[in-house]
Amino acid sequence: MNRIAVSISRGIARVADAALGPYQTAVIRIGFAATWLLFLLREFPHRQEMYGPDGPWKWDLAQRLVADNHAFTILMWSDSQVWFETVYALAVLSALLLLVGWRTRTMSVLFMVGVLSLQNRSIFMGDGGDNVIHLMAIYLVFTRCGQVWSLDARRARLAREARARGDLPRAGAQDRVGLALWAALGLLLAAATGVGRLSPGWLAIFWGLWAVQALWWAVGRLARTAEPRILLDVIANAVHNAALLVIMAEACLIYATAGWYKIQGSRWQDGTAVYYPLHLDYFSPWPALSDLLASHGTIVMLVTYGTVAVQVAFPFTLINRRVKNVLLAAMMTEHAVIAVVLGLPFFSLAMIAADAVFLPTSFLRRLGGWAARARGRLFPPGARKLPGQRAQGPRAPEPAEDPHVGFTA
């Protein structure tokens, strides 16, 4: 019994003491924000036909569908051109700011609003990659995805250094930008509530998130002891770790269901399934390359069977790190090939971003080190050196002890 109690206590401590997977969640944040941002920018000339008033899915049809499935989209608040352009600009801006990690708590919520608003306006315009972005945008709200590789982490590090010098009396006391952002969003939320645009469920979610931001800042500024902040950290870590587990389970579920459905198909069973999309004009941006691959029956058969085997086996390989890493590299390579051969770049980027949750921390830290050295070559530290300050070489960022200093980090 003592061993069981010790094991349980250690498990609880591991879940609550820290936000696990800081590098993995940062990669997920960067990957999905970049995918959505690039998609919006590429489709900017066609935004009216996809999500706006010029699309085949007209306003009255969208209203009927939303009223039936109760999907969330602020695009249905008004049919004016100005409102559509505003929402589209919000989606682009929130994706960009989430990508660089500026106020990740707030930007993750606005990112979710942008994704759901556009996708739920015209649900027949998307593919499997859009579905993954749709789900991950919701999960990211509950993660502490700005611990590393973000402007939030940099701001937290500078705040700790300032407090060590005695420049800041208390964490978050001088975060005027966060306070202004929180107040502005509160006014917008109050206005939406006043005109009755939000359903009771979404009202509770948004007001709850808004109140949590206020509580976090108030505890950091007004609490006389460390216990209240420690309690909030424990709760935030537990929520983050639960969301990270859901993201991992979602990725496994995607591959498992895709693999088992493929097994039931006759074309996958006889090894010819990959042959047919290579001959579809819609999936042939490089006809010569598609014809070259389709002309080799052995390659088609190996890719067909290999795809099924990898997708079915991947969830079971998580118990063996080395096998998991091999299959992970194989799946990412497969998605990169799909992006080029079949002309599905955003689907592939979304799936690669989802796969990144399983990347080893050691590899991600090395990746951060390479990026830091590349940045050091492009922007030598000596060029930014202040008088009397010694230049320091670039180094890989470490997880911040308090990645969310301020009101809405």
CSV table of N, CA and C in Angstrom, one decimal, residues 201-258:
chain,number,residue,atom,x,y,z
A,201,GLY,N,-24.0,29.1,-23.6
A,201,GLY,CA,-22.8,28.3,-23.4
A,201,GLY,C,-21.5,29.1,-23.7
A,202,TRP,N,-21.5,29.7,-24.9
A,202,TRP,CA,-20.4,30.5,-25.2
A,202,TRP,C,-20.2,31.8,-24.3
A,203,LEU,N,-21.3,32.3,-23.8
A,203,LEU,CA,-21.2,33.4,-22.8
A,203,LEU,C,-20.5,32.9,-21.6
A,204,ALA,N,-20.8,31.8,-21.1
A,204,ALA,CA,-20.1,31.2,-19.9
A,204,ALA,C,-18.6,31.0,-20.2
A,205,ILE,N,-18.3,30.5,-21.4
A,205,ILE,CA,-16.9,30.2,-21.7
A,205,ILE,C,-16.1,31.5,-21.8
A,206,PHE,N,-16.6,32.5,-22.5
A,206,PHE,CA,-15.8,33.7,-22.7
A,206,PHE,C,-15.7,34.5,-21.5
A,207,TRP,N,-16.8,34.6,-20.7
A,207,TRP,CA,-16.8,35.4,-19.5
A,207,TRP,C,-15.9,34.7,-18.5
A,208,GLY,N,-15.9,33.4,-18.5
A,208,GLY,CA,-15.1,32.6,-17.6
A,208,GLY,C,-13.6,32.8,-17.9
A,209,LEU,N,-13.2,32.8,-19.2
A,209,LEU,CA,-11.8,33.0,-19.5
A,209,LEU,C,-11.4,34.5,-19.2
A,210,TRP,N,-12.3,35.4,-19.4
A,210,TRP,CA,-12.0,36.8,-19.1
A,210,TRP,C,-11.8,37.0,-17.6
A,211,ALA,N,-12.7,36.3,-16.8
A,211,ALA,CA,-12.5,36.4,-15.3
A,211,ALA,C,-11.3,35.7,-14.8
A,212,VAL,N,-10.9,34.6,-15.4
A,212,VAL,CA,-9.6,34.0,-15.1
A,212,VAL,C,-8.4,34.9,-15.3
A,213,GLN,N,-8.4,35.7,-16.4
A,213,GLN,CA,-7.4,36.6,-16.6
A,213,GLN,C,-7.3,37.6,-15.5
A,214,ALA,N,-8.5,38.1,-15.1
A,214,ALA,CA,-8.5,39.1,-14.0
A,214,ALA,C,-8.0,38.5,-12.7
A,215,LEU,N,-8.4,37.3,-12.4
A,215,LEU,CA,-8.0,36.7,-11.2
A,215,LEU,C,-6.4,36.4,-11.2
A,216,TRP,N,-5.9,36.0,-12.3
A,216,TRP,CA,-4.5,35.7,-12.4
A,216,TRP,C,-3.7,37.0,-12.1
A,217,TRP,N,-4.1,38.1,-12.8
A,217,TRP,CA,-3.4,39.4,-12.6
A,217,TRP,C,-3.5,39.9,-11.2
A,218,ALA,N,-4.7,39.8,-10.6
A,218,ALA,CA,-5.0,40.3,-9.3
A,218,ALA,C,-4.2,39.6,-8.2
A,219,VAL,N,-4.1,38.3,-8.4
A,219,VAL,CA,-3.3,37.5,-7.4
A,219,VAL,C,-1.8,37.9,-7.5
A,220,GLY,N,-1.3,38.0,-8.8
A,220,GLY,CA,0.1,38.4,-9.0
A,220,GLY,C,0.4,39.8,-8.4
A,221,ARG,N,-0.6,40.7,-8.4
A,221,ARG,CA,-0.3,42.0,-8.0
A,221,ARG,C,-0.6,42.3,-6.5
A,222,LEU,N,-1.7,41.6,-6.0
A,222,LEU,CA,-2.2,42.0,-4.7
A,222,LEU,C,-1.9,41.0,-3.6
A,223,ALA,N,-1.7,39.7,-4.0
A,223,ALA,CA,-1.5,38.7,-3.0
A,223,ALA,C,-0.2,39.0,-2.1
A,224,ARG,N,-0.3,38.9,-0.8
A,224,ARG,CA,0.8,39.2,0.1
A,224,ARG,C,1.7,38.0,0.3
A,225,THR,N,1.2,36.8,0.0
A,225,THR,CA,2.0,35.6,0.1
A,225,THR,C,2.0,34.8,-1.2
A,226,ALA,N,2.9,33.8,-1.3
A,226,ALA,CA,3.0,33.1,-2.6
A,226,ALA,C,2.0,32.0,-2.7
A,227,GLU,N,1.3,31.6,-1.7
A,227,GLU,CA,0.4,30.5,-1.8
A,227,GLU,C,-0.7,30.7,-2.8
A,228,PRO,N,-1.4,31.8,-2.9
A,228,PRO,CA,-2.4,31.9,-4.0
A,228,PRO,C,-1.9,31.8,-5.4
A,229,ARG,N,-0.7,32.3,-5.7
A,229,ARG,CA,-0.1,32.2,-7.0
A,229,ARG,C,0.3,30.7,-7.2
A,230,ILE,N,0.8,30.1,-6.2
A,230,ILE,CA,1.2,28.7,-6.4
A,230,ILE,C,-0.1,27.8,-6.7
A,231,LEU,N,-1.2,28.1,-6.0
A,231,LEU,CA,-2.4,27.4,-6.3
A,231,LEU,C,-2.9,27.6,-7.7
A,232,LEU,N,-2.8,28.8,-8.2
A,232,LEU,CA,-3.2,29.1,-9.6
A,232,LEU,C,-2.3,28.4,-10.6
A,233,ASP,N,-1.0,28.3,-10.2
A,233,ASP,CA,0.0,27.6,-11.1
A,233,ASP,C,-0.3,26.1,-11.2
A,234,VAL,N,-0.7,25.5,-10.0
A,234,VAL,CA,-1.0,24.1,-10.0
A,234,VAL,C,-2.2,23.8,-10.8
A,235,ILE,N,-3.3,24.7,-10.7
A,235,ILE,CA,-4.5,24.5,-11.5
A,235,ILE,C,-4.2,24.7,-13.0
A,236,ALA,N,-3.4,25.7,-13.4
A,236,ALA,CA,-3.0,25.9,-14.8
A,236,ALA,C,-2.2,24.8,-15.3
A,237,ASN,N,-1.3,24.3,-14.5
A,237,ASN,CA,-0.5,23.1,-15.0
A,237,ASN,C,-1.3,21.9,-15.2
A,238,ALA,N,-2.3,21.6,-14.3
A,238,ALA,CA,-3.1,20.5,-14.5
A,238,ALA,C,-4.0,20.6,-15.7
A,239,VAL,N,-4.5,21.8,-16.0
A,239,VAL,CA,-5.4,22.0,-17.2
A,239,VAL,C,-4.5,21.9,-18.4
A,240,HIS,N,-3.3,22.4,-18.4
A,240,HIS,CA,-2.4,22.3,-19.5
A,240,HIS,C,-2.1,20.9,-19.8
A,241,ASN,N,-1.7,20.1,-18.8
A,241,ASN,CA,-1.3,18.7,-19.0
A,241,ASN,C,-2.5,17.9,-19.5
A,242,ALA,N,-3.7,18.2,-19.0
A,242,ALA,CA,-4.9,17.5,-19.5
A,242,ALA,C,-5.1,17.8,-21.0
A,243,ALA,N,-5.0,19.1,-21.4
A,243,ALA,CA,-5.1,19.5,-22.8
A,243,ALA,C,-4.1,18.8,-23.7
A,244,LEU,N,-2.8,18.8,-23.2
A,244,LEU,CA,-1.8,18.1,-23.9
A,244,LEU,C,-2.1,16.6,-24.2
A,245,LEU,N,-2.6,16.0,-23.1
A,245,LEU,CA,-3.0,14.6,-23.3
A,245,LEU,C,-4.1,14.4,-24.3
A,246,VAL,N,-5.0,15.3,-24.3
A,246,VAL,CA,-6.1,15.3,-25.3
A,246,VAL,C,-5.6,15.5,-26.7
A,247,ILE,N,-4.6,16.4,-26.9
A,247,ILE,CA,-4.0,16.6,-28.2
A,247,ILE,C,-3.3,15.3,-28.7
A,248,MET,N,-2.6,14.7,-27.8
A,248,MET,CA,-1.9,13.5,-28.2
A,248,MET,C,-2.9,12.3,-28.5
A,249,ALA,N,-3.9,12.2,-27.7
A,249,ALA,CA,-5.0,11.2,-28.0
A,249,ALA,C,-5.7,11.5,-29.3
A,250,GLU,N,-5.9,12.8,-29.6
A,250,GLU,CA,-6.6,13.2,-30.9
A,250,GLU,C,-5.7,12.8,-32.1
A,251,ALA,N,-4.4,13.0,-32.0
A,251,ALA,CA,-3.5,12.6,-33.1
A,251,ALA,C,-3.5,11.1,-33.3
A,252,CYS,N,-3.5,10.4,-32.2
A,252,CYS,CA,-3.5,8.9,-32.3
A,252,CYS,C,-4.8,8.5,-32.9
A,253,LEU,N,-5.9,9.1,-32.5
A,253,LEU,CA,-7.2,8.7,-33.0
A,253,LEU,C,-7.4,9.0,-34.5
A,254,ILE,N,-6.8,10.1,-34.9
A,254,ILE,CA,-6.9,10.4,-36.3
A,254,ILE,C,-6.2,9.3,-37.2
A,255,TYR,N,-5.0,8.9,-36.7
A,255,TYR,CA,-4.3,7.9,-37.5
A,255,TYR,C,-4.9,6.5,-37.4
A,256,ALA,N,-5.4,6.2,-36.2
A,256,ALA,CA,-6.0,4.9,-36.0
A,256,ALA,C,-7.2,4.7,-36.8
A,257,THR,N,-8.1,5.7,-36.8
A,257,THR,CA,-9.3,5.6,-37.6
A,257,THR,C,-9.0,5.6,-39.0
A,258,ALA,N,-8.1,6.4,-39.5
A,258,ALA,CA,-7.8,6.5,-40.9
A,258,ALA,C,-7.2,5.1,-41.4
